[in-house]
Short mmCIF file of N, CA and C in Angstrom, two decimals:
data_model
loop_
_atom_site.label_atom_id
_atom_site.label_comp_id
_atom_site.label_asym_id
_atom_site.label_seq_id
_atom_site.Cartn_x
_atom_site.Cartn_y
_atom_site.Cartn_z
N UNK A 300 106.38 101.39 112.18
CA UNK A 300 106.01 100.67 110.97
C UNK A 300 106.64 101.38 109.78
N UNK A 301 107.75 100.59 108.89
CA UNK A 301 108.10 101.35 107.83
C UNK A 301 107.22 100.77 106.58
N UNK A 302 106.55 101.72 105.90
CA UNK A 302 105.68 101.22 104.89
C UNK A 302 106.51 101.69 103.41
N UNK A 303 107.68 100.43 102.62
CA UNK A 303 108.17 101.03 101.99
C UNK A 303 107.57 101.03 100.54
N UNK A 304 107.77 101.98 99.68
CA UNK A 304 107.38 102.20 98.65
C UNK A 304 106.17 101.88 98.04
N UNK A 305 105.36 102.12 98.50
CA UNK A 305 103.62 101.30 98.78
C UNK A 305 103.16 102.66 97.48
N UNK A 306 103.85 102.90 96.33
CA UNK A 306 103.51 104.31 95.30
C UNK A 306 102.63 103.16 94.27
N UNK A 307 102.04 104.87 93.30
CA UNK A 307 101.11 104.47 92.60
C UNK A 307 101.76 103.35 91.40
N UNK A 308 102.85 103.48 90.77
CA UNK A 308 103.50 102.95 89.85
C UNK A 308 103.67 101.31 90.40
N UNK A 309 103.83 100.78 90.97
CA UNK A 309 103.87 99.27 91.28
C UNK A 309 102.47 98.83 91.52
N UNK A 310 101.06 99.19 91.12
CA UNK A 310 99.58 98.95 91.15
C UNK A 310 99.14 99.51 89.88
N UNK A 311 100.34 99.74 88.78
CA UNK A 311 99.29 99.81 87.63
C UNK A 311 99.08 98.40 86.68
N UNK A 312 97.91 98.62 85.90
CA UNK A 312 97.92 97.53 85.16
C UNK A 312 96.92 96.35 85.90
N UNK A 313 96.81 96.87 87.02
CA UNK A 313 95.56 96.20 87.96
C UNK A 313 96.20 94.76 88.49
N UNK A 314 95.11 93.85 88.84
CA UNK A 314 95.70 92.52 89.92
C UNK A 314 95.47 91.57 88.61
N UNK A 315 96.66 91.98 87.38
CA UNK A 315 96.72 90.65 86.60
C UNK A 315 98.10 90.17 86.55
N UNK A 316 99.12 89.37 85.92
CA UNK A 316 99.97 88.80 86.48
C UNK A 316 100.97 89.06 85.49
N UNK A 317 102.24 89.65 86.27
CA UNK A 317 102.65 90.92 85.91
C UNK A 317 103.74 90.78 84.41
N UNK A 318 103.68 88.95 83.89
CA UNK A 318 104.41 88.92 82.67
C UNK A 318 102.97 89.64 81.57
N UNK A 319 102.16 89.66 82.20
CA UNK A 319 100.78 90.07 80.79
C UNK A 319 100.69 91.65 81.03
N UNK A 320 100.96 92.53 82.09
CA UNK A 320 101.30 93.99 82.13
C UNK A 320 102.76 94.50 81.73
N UNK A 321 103.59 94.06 82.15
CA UNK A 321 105.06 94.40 82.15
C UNK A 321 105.31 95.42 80.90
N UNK A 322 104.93 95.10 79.52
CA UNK A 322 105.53 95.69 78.77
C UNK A 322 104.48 97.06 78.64
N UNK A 323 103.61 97.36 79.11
CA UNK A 323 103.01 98.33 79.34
C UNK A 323 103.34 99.22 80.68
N UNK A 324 103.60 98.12 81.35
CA UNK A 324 103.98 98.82 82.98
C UNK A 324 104.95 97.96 83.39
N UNK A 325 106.03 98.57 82.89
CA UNK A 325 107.62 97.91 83.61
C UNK A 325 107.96 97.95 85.19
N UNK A 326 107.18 98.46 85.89
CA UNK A 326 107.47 99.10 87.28
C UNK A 326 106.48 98.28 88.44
N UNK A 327 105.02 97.76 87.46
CA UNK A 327 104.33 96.88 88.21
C UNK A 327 104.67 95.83 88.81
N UNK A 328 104.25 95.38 89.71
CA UNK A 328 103.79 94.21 90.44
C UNK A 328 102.27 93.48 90.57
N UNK A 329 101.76 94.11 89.80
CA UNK A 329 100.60 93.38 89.32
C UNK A 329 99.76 92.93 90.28
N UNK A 330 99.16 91.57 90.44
CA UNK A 330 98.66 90.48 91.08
C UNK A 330 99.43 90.55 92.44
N UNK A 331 100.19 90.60 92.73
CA UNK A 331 100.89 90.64 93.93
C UNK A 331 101.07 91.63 94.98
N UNK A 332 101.01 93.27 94.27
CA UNK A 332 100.77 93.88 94.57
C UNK A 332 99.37 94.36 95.00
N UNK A 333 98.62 93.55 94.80
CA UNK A 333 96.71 93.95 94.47
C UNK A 333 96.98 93.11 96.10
N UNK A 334 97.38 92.03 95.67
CA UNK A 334 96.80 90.53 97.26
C UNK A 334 97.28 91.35 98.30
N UNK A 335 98.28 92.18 98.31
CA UNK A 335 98.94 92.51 99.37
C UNK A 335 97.92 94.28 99.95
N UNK A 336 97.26 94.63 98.92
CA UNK A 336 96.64 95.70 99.77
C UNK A 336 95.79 95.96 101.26
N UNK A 337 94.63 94.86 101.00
CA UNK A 337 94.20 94.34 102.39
C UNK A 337 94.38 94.00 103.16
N UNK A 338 95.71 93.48 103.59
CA UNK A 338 96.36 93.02 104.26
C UNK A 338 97.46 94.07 105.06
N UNK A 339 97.70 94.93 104.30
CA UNK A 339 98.38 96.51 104.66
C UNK A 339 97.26 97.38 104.45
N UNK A 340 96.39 97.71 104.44
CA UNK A 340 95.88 98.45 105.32
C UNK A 340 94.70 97.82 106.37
N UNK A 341 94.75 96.47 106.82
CA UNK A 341 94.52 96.25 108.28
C UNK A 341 96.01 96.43 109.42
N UNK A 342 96.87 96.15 108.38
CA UNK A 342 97.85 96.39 109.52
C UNK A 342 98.34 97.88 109.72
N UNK A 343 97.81 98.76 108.98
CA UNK A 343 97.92 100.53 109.17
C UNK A 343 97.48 100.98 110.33
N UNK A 344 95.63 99.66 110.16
CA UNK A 344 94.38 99.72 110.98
C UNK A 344 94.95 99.47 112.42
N UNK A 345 95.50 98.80 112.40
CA UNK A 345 96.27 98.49 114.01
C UNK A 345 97.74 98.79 113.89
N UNK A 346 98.58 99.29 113.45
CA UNK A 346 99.06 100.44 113.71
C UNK A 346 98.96 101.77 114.40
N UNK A 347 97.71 101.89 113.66
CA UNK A 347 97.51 102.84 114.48
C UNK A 347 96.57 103.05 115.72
N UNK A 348 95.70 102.13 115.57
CA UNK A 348 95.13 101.70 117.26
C UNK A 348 96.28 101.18 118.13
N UNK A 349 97.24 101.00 118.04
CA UNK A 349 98.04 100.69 119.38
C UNK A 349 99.23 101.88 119.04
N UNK A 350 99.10 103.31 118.56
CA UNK A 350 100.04 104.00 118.44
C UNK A 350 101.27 104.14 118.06
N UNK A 351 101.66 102.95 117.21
CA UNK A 351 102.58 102.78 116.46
C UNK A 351 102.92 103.98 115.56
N UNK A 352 104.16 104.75 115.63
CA UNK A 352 104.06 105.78 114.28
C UNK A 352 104.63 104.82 113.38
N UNK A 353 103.91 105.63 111.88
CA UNK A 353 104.21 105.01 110.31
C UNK A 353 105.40 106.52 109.62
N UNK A 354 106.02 105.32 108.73
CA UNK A 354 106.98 105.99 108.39
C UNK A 354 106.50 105.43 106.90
N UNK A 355 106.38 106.43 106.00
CA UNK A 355 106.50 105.61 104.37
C UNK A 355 107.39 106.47 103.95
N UNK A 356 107.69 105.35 103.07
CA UNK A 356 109.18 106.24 102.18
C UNK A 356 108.23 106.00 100.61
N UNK A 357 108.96 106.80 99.73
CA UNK A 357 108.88 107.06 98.12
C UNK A 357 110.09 107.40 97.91
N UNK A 358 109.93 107.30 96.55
CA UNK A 358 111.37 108.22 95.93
C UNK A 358 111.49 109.21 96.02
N UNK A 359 112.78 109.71 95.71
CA UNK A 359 112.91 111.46 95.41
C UNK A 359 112.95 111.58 94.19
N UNK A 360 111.60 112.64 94.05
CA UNK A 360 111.82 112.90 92.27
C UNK A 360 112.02 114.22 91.87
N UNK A 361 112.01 115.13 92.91
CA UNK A 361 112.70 116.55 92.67
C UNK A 361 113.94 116.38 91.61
N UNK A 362 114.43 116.88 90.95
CA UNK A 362 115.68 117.36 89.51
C UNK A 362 116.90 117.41 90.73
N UNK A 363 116.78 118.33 91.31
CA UNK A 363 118.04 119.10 91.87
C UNK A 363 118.25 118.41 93.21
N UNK A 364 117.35 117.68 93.96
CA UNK A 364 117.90 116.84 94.80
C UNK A 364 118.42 115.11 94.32
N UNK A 365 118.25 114.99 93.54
CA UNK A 365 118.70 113.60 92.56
C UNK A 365 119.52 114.16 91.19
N UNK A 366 120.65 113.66 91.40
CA UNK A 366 121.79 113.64 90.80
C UNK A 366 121.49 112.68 89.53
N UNK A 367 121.71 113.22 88.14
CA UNK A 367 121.98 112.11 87.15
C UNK A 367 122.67 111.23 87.66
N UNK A 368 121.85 110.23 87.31
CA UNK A 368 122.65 108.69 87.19
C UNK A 368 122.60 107.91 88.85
N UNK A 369 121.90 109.09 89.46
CA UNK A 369 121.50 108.21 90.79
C UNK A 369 120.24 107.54 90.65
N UNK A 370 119.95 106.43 91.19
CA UNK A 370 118.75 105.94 91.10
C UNK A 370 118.65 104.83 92.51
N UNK A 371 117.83 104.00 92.67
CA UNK A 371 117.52 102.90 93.55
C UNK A 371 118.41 102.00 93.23
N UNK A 372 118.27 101.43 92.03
CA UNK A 372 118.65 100.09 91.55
C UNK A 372 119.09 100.56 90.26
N UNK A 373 119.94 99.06 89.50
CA UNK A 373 120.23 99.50 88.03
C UNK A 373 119.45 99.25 87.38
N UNK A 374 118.08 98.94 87.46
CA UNK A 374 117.25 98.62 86.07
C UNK A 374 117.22 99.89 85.40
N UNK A 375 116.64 99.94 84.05
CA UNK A 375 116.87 100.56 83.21
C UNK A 375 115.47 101.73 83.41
N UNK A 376 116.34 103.07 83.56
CA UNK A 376 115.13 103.82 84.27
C UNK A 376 114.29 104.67 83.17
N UNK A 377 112.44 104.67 83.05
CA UNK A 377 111.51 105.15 82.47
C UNK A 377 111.62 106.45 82.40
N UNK A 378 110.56 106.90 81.66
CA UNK A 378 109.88 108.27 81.95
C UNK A 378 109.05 108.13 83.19
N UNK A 379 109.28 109.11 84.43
CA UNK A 379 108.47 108.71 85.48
C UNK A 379 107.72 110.36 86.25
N UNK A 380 106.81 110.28 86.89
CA UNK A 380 106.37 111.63 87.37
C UNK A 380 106.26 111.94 88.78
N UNK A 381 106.29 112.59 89.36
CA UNK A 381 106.06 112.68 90.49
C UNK A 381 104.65 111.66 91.29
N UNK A 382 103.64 112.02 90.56
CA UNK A 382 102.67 110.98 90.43
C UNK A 382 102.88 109.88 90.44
N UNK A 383 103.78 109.38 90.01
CA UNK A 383 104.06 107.73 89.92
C UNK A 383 104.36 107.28 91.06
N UNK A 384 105.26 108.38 91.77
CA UNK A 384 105.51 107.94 92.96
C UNK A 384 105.09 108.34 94.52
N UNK A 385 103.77 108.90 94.00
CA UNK A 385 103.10 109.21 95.13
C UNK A 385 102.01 108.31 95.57
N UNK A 386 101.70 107.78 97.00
CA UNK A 386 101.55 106.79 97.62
C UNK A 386 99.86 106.27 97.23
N UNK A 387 100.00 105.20 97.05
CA UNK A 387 98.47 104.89 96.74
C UNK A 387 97.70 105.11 97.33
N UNK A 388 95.95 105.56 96.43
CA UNK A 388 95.24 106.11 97.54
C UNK A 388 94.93 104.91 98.20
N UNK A 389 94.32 104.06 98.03
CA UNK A 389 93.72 102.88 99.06
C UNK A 389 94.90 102.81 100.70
N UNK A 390 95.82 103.74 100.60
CA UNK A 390 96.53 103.66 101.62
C UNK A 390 97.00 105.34 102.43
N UNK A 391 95.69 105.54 103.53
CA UNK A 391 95.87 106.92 104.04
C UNK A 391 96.57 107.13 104.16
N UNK A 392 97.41 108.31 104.03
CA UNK A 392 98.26 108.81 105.06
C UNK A 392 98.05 110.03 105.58
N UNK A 393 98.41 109.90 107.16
CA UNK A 393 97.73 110.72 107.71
C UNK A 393 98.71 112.16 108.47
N UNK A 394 98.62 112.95 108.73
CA UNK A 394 99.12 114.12 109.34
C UNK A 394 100.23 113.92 110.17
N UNK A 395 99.91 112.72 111.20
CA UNK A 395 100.91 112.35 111.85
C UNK A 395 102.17 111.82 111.28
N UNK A 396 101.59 110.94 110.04
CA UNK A 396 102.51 109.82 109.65
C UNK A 396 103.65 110.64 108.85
N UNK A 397 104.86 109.92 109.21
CA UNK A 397 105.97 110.38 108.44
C UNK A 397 106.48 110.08 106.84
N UNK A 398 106.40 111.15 105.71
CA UNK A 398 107.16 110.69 104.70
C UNK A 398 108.55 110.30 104.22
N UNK A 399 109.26 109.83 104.25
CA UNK A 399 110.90 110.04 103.89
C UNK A 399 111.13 109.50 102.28
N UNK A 400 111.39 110.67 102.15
CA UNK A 400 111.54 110.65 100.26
C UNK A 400 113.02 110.21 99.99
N UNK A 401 113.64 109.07 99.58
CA UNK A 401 114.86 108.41 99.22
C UNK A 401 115.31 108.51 97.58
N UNK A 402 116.81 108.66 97.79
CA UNK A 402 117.45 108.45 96.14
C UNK A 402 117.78 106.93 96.32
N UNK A 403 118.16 106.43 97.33
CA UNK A 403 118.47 104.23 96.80
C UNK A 403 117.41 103.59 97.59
N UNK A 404 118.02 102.47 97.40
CA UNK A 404 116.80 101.20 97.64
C UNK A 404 116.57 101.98 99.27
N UNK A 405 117.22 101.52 99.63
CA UNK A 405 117.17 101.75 101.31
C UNK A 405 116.52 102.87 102.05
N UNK A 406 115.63 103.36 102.96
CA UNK A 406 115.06 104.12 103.56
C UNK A 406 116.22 104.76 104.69
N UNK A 407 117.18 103.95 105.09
CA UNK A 407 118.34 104.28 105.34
C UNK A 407 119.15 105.27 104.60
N UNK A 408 119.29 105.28 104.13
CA UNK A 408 120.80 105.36 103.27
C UNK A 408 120.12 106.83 102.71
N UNK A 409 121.18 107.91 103.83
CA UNK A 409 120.84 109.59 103.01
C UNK A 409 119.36 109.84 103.51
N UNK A 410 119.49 109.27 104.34
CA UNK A 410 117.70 109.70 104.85
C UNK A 410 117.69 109.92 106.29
N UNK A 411 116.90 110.64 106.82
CA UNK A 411 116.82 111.85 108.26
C UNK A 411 116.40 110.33 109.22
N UNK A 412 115.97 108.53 108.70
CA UNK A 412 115.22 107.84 109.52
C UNK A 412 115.83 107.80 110.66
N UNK A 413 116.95 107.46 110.61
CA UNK A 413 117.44 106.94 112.01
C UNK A 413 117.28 108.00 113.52
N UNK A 414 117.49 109.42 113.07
CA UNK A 414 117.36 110.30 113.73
C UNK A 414 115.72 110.24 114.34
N UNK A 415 115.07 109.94 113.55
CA UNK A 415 113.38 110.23 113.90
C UNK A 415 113.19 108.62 114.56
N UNK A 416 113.77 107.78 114.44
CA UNK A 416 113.39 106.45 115.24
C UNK A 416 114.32 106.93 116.74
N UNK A 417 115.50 107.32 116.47
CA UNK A 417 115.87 107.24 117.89
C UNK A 417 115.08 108.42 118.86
N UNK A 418 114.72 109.54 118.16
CA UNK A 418 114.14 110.39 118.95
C UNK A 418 113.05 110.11 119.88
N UNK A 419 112.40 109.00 119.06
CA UNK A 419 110.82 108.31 119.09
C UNK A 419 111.23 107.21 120.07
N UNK A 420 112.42 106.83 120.43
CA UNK A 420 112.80 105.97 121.27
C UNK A 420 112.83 103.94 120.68
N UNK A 421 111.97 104.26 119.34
CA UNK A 421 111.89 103.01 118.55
C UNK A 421 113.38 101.92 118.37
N UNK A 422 112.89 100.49 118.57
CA UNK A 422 114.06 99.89 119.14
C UNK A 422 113.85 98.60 117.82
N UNK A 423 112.33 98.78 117.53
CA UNK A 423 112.01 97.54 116.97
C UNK A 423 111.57 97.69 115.80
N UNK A 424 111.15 97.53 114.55
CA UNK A 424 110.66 97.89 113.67
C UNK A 424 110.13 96.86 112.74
N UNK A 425 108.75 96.97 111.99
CA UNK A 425 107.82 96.21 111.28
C UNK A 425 107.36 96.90 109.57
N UNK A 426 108.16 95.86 109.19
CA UNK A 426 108.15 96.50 107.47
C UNK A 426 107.38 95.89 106.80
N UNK A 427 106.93 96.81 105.58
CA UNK A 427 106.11 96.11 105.09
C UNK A 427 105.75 96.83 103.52
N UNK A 428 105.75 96.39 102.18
CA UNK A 428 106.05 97.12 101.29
C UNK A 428 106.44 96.47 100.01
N UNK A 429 107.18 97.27 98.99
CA UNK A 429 107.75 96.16 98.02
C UNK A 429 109.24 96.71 97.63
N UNK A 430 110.01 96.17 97.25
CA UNK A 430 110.04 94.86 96.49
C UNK A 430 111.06 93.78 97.69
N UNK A 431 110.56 93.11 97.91
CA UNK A 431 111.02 92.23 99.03
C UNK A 431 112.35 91.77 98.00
N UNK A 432 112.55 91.50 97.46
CA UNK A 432 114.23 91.41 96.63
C UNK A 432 114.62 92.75 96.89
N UNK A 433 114.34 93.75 96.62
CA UNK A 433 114.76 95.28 96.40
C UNK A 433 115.02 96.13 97.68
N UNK A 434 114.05 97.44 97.49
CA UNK A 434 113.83 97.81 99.14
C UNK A 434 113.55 97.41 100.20
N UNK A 435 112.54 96.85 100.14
CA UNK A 435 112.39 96.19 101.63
C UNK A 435 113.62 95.39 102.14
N UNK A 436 114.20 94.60 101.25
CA UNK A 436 115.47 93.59 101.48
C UNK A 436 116.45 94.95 102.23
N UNK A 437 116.87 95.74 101.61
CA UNK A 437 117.86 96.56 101.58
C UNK A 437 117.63 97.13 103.30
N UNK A 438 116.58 97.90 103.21
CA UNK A 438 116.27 98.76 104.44
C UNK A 438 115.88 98.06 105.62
N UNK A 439 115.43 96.42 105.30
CA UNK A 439 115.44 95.52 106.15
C UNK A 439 117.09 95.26 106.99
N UNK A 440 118.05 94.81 105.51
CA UNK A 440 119.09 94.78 106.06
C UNK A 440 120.15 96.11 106.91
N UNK A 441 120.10 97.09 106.16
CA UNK A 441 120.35 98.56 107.50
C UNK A 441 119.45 98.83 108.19
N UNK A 442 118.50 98.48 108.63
CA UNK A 442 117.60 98.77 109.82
C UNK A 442 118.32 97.40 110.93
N UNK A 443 118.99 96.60 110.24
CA UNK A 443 119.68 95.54 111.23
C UNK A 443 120.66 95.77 111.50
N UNK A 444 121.17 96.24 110.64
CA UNK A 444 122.88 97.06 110.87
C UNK A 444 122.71 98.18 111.54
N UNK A 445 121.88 99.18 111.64
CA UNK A 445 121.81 99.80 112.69
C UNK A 445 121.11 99.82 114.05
N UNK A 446 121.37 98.11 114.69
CA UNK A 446 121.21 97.86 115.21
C UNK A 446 119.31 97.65 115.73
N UNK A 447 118.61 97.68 114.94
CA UNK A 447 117.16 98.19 115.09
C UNK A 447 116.64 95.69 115.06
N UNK A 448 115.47 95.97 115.69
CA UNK A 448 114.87 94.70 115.81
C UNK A 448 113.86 94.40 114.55
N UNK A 449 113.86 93.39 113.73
CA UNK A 449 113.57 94.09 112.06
C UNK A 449 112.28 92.80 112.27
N UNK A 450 110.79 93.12 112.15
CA UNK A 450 110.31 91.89 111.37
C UNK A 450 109.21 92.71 110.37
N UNK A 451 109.16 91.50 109.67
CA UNK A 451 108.48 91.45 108.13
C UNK A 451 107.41 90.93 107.81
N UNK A 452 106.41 91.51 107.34
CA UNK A 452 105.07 91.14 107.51
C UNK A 452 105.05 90.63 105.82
N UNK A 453 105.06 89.66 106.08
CA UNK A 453 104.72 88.45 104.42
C UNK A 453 103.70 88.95 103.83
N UNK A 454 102.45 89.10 104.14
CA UNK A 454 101.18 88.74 103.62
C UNK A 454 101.16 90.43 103.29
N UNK A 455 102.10 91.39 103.69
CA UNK A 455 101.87 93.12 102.83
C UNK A 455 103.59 93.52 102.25
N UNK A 456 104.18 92.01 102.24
CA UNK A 456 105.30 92.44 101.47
C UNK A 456 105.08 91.57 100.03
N UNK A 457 105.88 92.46 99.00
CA UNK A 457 105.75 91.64 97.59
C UNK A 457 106.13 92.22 96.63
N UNK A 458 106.66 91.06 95.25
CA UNK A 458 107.46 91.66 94.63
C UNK A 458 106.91 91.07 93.10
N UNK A 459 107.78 91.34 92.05
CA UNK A 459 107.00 90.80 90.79
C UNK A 459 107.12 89.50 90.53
N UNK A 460 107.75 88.61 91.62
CA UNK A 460 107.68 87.41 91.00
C UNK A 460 107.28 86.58 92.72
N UNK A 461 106.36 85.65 92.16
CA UNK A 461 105.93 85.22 94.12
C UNK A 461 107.47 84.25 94.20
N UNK A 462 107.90 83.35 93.26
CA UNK A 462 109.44 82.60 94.14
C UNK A 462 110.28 83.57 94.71
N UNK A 463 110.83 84.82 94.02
CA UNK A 463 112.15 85.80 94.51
C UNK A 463 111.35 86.25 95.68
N UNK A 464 109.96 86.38 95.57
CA UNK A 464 109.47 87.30 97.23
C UNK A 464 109.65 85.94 98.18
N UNK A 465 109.23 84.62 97.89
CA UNK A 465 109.58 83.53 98.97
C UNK A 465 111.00 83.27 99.25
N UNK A 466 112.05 83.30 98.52
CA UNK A 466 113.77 83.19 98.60
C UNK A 466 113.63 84.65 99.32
N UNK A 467 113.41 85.55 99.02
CA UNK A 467 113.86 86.85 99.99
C UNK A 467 113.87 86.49 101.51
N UNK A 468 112.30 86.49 101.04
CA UNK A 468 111.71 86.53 103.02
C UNK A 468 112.42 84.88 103.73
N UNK A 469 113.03 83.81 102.97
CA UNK A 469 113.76 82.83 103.61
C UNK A 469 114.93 83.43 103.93
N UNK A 470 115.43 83.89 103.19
CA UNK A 470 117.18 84.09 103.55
C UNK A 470 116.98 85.42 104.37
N UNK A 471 116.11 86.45 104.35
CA UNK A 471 115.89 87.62 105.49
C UNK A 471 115.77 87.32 106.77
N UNK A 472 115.21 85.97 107.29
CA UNK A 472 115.08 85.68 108.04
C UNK A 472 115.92 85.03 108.70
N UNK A 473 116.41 83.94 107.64
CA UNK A 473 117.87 83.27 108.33
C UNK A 473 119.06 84.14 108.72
N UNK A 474 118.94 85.58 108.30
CA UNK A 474 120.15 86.39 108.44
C UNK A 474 119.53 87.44 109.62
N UNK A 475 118.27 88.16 109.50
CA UNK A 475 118.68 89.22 109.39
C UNK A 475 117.24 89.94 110.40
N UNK A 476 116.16 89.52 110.01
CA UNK A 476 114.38 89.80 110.26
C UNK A 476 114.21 88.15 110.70
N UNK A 477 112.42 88.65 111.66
CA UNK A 477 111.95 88.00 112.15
C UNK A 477 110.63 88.19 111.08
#
């Protein structure tokens, strides 16, 4: 289970709708992000009753491992803290579970994953996270390119706008995820 970017910064501003937070919290997902909590952590809940390992990714916000001018995406980047991007509490994580801290969209890309899925023998993989335009799209699409079996859990993926999260998860599917 890759649980991507499930951090505190995309749940601020609470479950209101995210053109009435935005200019307070540019990073939210608002309302969308709120619907999608219960729904990811029942699927953590059985995750981990059938032994599934979890993988969550965050950013890297260390100085010296992130290069000026690297980032995820080009939006126009905040003042941000380590805090921002550490994983919400309503979502354990536990001893077992794996972190992978990323500089781009992708959980792929410059990151130890592939090594720890093949070790683990993992063939198939179940994402779930935000921003279904953004990361999830991205690490959806190299988790297919590296050959991995990709599906996408709708009801704990989401992004700041519900049409771009419904066009994502259509065209992810016609290409790429189940």
């Amino acid at each position: 289970l890759l649980a991507i970017d499930l951090y505190n910064i995309v749940y601020r501003g609470g479950d209101r709708p995210v053109i009435e937070i935005n200019d307070d919290h540019p990073n939210t997902c608002g309302e969308f992000a709120h619907a999608a909590i219960e729904p990811t952590k029942r699927l953590l809940a059985a995750a981990r009753r059938a032994g599934i390992p979890i993988f969550f990714c965050t950013q890297e916000t260390r100085p010296q491992n992130r290069p000026q001018g690297v980032g995820s995406t080009r939006r126009q980047r905040m003042t941000t803290t380590a805090e921002d991007y550490g994983i919400y509490p309503e979502f354990e994580v536990r001893p077992e579970d794996v972190i992978i801290t990323k500089q781009r969209a992708s959980i792929f890309q410059g990151t130890p994953i592939v090594s720890h899925l093949n070790y683990l023998g993992v063939k198939s993989l179940i994402v779930c996270g935000e921003s279904t335009s953004g990361c999830v799209r991205a690490s959806s699409v190299d988790a297919y390119s590296n050959g991995f079996h990709v599906s996408i859990v709708e009801e704990c993926t989401y992004d700041r706008s519900a049409l771009i999260h419904k066009v994502n998860l259509f065209d992810l599917h016609h290409k790429y995820c189940d």
